[in-house]
PDB file of C-alpha atoms in Angstrom:
ATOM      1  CA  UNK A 151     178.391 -14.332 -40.895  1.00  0.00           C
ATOM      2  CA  UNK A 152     175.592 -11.922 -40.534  1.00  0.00           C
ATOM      3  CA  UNK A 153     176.238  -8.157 -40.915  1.00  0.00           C
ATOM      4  CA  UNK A 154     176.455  -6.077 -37.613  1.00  0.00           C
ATOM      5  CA  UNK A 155     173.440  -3.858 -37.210  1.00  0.00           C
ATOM      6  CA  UNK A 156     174.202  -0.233 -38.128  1.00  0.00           C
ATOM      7  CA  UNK A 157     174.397   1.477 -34.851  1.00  0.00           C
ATOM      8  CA  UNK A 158     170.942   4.200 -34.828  1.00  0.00           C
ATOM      9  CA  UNK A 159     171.396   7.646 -33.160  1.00  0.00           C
ATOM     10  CA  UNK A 160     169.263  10.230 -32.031  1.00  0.00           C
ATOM     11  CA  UNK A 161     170.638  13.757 -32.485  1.00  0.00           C
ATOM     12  CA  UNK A 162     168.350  16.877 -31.584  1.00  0.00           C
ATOM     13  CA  UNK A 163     168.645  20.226 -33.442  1.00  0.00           C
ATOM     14  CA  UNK A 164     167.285  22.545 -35.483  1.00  0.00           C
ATOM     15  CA  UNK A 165     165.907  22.012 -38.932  1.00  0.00           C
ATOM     16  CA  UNK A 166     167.555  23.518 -42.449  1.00  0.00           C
ATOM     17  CA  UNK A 167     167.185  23.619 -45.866  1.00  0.00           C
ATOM     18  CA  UNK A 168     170.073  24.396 -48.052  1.00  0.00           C
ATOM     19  CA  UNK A 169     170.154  24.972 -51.754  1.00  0.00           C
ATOM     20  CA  UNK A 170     167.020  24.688 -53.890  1.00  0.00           C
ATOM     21  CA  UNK A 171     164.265  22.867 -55.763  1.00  0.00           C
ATOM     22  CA  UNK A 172     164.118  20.558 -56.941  1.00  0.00           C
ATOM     23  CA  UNK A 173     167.618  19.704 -54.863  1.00  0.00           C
ATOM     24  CA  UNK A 174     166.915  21.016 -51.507  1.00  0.00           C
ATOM     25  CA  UNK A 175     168.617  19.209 -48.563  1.00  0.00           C
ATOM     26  CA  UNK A 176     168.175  19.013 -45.265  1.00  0.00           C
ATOM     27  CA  UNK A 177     170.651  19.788 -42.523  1.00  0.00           C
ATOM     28  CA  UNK A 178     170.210  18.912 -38.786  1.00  0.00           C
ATOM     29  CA  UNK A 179     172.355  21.858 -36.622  1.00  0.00           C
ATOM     30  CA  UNK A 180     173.396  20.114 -33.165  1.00  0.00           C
ATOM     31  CA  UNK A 181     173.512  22.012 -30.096  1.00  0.00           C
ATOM     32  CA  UNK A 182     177.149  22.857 -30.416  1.00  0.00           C
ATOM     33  CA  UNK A 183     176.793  24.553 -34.411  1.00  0.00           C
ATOM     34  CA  UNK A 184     177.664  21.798 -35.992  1.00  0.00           C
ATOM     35  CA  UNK A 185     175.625  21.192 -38.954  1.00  0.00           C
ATOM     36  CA  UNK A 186     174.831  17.185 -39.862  1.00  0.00           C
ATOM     37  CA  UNK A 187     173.301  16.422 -43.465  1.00  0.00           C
ATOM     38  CA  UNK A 188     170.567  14.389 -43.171  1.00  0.00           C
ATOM     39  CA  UNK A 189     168.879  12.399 -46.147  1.00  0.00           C
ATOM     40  CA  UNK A 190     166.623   9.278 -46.914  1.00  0.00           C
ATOM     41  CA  UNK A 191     162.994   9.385 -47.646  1.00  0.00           C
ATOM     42  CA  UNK A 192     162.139  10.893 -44.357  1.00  0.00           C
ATOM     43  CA  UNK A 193     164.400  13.949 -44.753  1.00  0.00           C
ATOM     44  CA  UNK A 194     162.122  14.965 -47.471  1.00  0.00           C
ATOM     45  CA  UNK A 195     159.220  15.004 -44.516  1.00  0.00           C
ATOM     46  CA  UNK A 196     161.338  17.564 -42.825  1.00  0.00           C
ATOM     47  CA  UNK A 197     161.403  20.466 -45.688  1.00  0.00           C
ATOM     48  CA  UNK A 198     158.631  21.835 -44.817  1.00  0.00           C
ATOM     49  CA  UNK A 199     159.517  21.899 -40.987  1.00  0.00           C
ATOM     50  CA  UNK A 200     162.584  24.147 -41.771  1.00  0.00           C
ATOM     51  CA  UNK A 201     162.955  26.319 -38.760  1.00  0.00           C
ATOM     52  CA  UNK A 202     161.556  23.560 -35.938  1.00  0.00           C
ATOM     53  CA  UNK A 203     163.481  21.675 -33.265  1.00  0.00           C
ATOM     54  CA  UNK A 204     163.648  17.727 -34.155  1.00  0.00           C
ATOM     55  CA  UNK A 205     165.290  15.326 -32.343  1.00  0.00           C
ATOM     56  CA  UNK A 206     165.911  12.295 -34.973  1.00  0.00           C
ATOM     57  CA  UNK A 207     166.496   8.419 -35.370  1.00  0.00           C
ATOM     58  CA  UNK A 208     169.450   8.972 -37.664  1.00  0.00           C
ATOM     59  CA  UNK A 209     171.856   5.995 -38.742  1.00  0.00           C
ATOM     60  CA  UNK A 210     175.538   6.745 -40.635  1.00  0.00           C
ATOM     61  CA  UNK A 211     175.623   6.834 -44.464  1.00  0.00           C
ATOM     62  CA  UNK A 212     178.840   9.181 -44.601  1.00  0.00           C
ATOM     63  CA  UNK A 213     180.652  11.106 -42.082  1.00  0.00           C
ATOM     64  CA  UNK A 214     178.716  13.854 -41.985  1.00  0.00           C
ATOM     65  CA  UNK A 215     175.832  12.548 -43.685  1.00  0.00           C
ATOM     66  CA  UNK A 216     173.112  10.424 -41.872  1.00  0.00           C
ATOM     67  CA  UNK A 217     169.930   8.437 -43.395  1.00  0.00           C
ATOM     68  CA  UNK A 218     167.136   9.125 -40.871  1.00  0.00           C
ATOM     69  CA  UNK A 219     164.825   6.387 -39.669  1.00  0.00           C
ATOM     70  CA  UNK A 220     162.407   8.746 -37.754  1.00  0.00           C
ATOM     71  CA  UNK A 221     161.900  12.467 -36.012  1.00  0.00           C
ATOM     72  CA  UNK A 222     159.881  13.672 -33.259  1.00  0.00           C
ATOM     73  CA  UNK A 223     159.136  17.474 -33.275  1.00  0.00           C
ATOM     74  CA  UNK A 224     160.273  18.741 -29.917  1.00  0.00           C
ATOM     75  CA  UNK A 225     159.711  22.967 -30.269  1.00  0.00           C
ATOM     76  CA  UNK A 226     158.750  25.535 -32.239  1.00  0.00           C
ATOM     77  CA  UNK A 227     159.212  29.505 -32.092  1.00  0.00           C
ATOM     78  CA  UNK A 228     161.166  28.650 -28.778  1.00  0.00           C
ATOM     79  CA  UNK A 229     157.987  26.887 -27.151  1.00  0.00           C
ATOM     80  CA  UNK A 230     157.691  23.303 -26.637  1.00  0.00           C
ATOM     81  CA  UNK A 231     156.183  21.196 -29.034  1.00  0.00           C
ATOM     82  CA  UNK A 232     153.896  17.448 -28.426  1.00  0.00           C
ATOM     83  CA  UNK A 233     153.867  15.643 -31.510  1.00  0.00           C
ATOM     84  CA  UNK A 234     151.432  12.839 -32.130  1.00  0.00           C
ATOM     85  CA  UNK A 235     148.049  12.131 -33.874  1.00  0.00           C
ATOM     86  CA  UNK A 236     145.064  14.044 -33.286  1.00  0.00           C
ATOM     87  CA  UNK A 237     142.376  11.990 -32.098  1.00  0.00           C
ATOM     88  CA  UNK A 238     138.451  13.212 -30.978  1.00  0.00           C
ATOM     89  CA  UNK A 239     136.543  10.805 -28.979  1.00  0.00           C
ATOM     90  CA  UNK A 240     133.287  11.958 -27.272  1.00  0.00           C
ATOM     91  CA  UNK A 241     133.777  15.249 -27.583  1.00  0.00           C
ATOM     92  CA  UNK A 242     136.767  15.672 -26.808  1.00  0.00           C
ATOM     93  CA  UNK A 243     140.487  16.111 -28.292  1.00  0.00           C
ATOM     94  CA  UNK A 244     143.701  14.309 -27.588  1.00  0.00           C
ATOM     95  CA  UNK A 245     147.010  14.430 -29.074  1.00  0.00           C
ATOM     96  CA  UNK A 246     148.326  10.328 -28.935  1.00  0.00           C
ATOM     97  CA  UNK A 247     151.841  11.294 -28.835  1.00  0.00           C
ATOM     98  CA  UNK A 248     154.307   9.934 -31.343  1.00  0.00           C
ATOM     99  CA  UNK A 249     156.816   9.590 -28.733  1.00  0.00           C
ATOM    100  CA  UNK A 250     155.267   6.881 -26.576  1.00  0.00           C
ATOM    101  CA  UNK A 251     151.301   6.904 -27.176  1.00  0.00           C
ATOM    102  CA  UNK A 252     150.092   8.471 -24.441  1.00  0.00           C
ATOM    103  CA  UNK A 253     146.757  10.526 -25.396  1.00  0.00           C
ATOM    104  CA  UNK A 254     147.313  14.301 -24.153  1.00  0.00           C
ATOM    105  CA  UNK A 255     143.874  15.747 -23.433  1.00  0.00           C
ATOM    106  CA  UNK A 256     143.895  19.521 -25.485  1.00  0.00           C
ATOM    107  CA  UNK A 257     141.504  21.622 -23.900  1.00  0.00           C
ATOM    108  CA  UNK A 258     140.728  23.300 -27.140  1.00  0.00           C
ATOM    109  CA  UNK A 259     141.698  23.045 -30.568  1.00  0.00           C
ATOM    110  CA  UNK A 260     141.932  25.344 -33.368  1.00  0.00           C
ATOM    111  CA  UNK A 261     139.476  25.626 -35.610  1.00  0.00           C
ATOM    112  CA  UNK A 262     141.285  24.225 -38.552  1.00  0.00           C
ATOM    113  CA  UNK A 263     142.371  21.200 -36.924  1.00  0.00           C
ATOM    114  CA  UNK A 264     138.729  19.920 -37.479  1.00  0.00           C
ATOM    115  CA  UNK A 265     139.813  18.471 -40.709  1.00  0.00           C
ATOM    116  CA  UNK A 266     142.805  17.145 -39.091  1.00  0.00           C
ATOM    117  CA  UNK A 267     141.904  14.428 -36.969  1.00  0.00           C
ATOM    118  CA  UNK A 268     143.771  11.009 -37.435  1.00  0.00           C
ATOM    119  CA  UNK A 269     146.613  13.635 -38.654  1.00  0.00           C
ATOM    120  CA  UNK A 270     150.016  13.776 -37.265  1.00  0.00           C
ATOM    121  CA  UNK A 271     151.126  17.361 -35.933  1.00  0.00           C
ATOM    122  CA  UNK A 272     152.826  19.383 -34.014  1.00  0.00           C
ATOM    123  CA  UNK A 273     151.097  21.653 -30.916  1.00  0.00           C
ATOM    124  CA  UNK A 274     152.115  23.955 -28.865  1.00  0.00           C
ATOM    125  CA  UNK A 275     149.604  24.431 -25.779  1.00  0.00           C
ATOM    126  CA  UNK A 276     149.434  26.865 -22.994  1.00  0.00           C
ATOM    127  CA  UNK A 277     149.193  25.863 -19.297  1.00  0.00           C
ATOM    128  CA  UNK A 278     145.419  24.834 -19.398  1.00  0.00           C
ATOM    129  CA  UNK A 279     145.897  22.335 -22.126  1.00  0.00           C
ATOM    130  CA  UNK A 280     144.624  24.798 -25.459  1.00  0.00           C
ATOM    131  CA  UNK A 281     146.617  24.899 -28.756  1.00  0.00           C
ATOM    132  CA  UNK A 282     148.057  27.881 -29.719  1.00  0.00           C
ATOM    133  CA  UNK A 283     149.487  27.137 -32.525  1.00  0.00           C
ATOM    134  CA  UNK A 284     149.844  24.252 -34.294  1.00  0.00           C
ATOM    135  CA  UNK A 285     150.870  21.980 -38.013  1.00  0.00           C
ATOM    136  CA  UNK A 286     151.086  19.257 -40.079  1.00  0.00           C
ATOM    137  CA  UNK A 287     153.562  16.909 -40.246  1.00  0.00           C
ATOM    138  CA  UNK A 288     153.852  15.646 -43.212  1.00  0.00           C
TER     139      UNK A 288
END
């Protein structure tokens, strides 16, 4: 008999690392406070996004510790995040979102995200389509 499937989750929180190098870890905390361990070879993608609002493809290891499969960056600083690729095509920029590949057109980019096209990232853009901030996801 073949094995049932493990069932695959997506849980949406905030990013945290806990303890130290070389044996950080990464916590997911869930809307209601409760902190969920999360680990696999994708955690390690989410050190450096300590801080940022993920929601993630997560699938049960333990009880309180889940392997994650994937993670879209949703906001940052309190401001809503796109995440995707950055992509320039006749002089313009788009973000082709992670989520579901649609290509966001960005108004304007930052100047360092020059040498970041074919990149994934997060962006945070105002109401006329320019980044204000933005970063690599790793």
């Amino acid at each position: 008999a073949a094995a049932a499937a493990s069932p695959v989750d997506s849980l949406c929180g905030q990013i945290w690392t806990v303890g130290a190098e070389p044996d950080l870890m990464v916590d997911l905390e869930l809307e209601s406070g409760v902190r969920v361990r999360l680990e696999g070879e994708l955690s390690k993608a989410l050190i450096p996004l300590a801080g940022v609002r993920v929601c993630a493809a997560t699938e049960p290891s333990t009880k309180r510790i889940r392997t994650v499969r994937g993670f879209i960056v949703t906001s940052v600083g309190g401001e809503p995040a796109l995440d995707g690729v950055l992509v320039a095509r006749d002089s313009a920029y788009f973000l082709r979102t992670t989520a579901d590949g649609r290509e966001v057109p960005l108004a304007r980019i930052l100047g360092p995200m020059q040498q970041e096209i074919g990149k994934r990232l997060w962006v945070v853009v105002d109401d006329s389509g320019r980044v204000k901030v933005a970063g690599p996801i790793p």
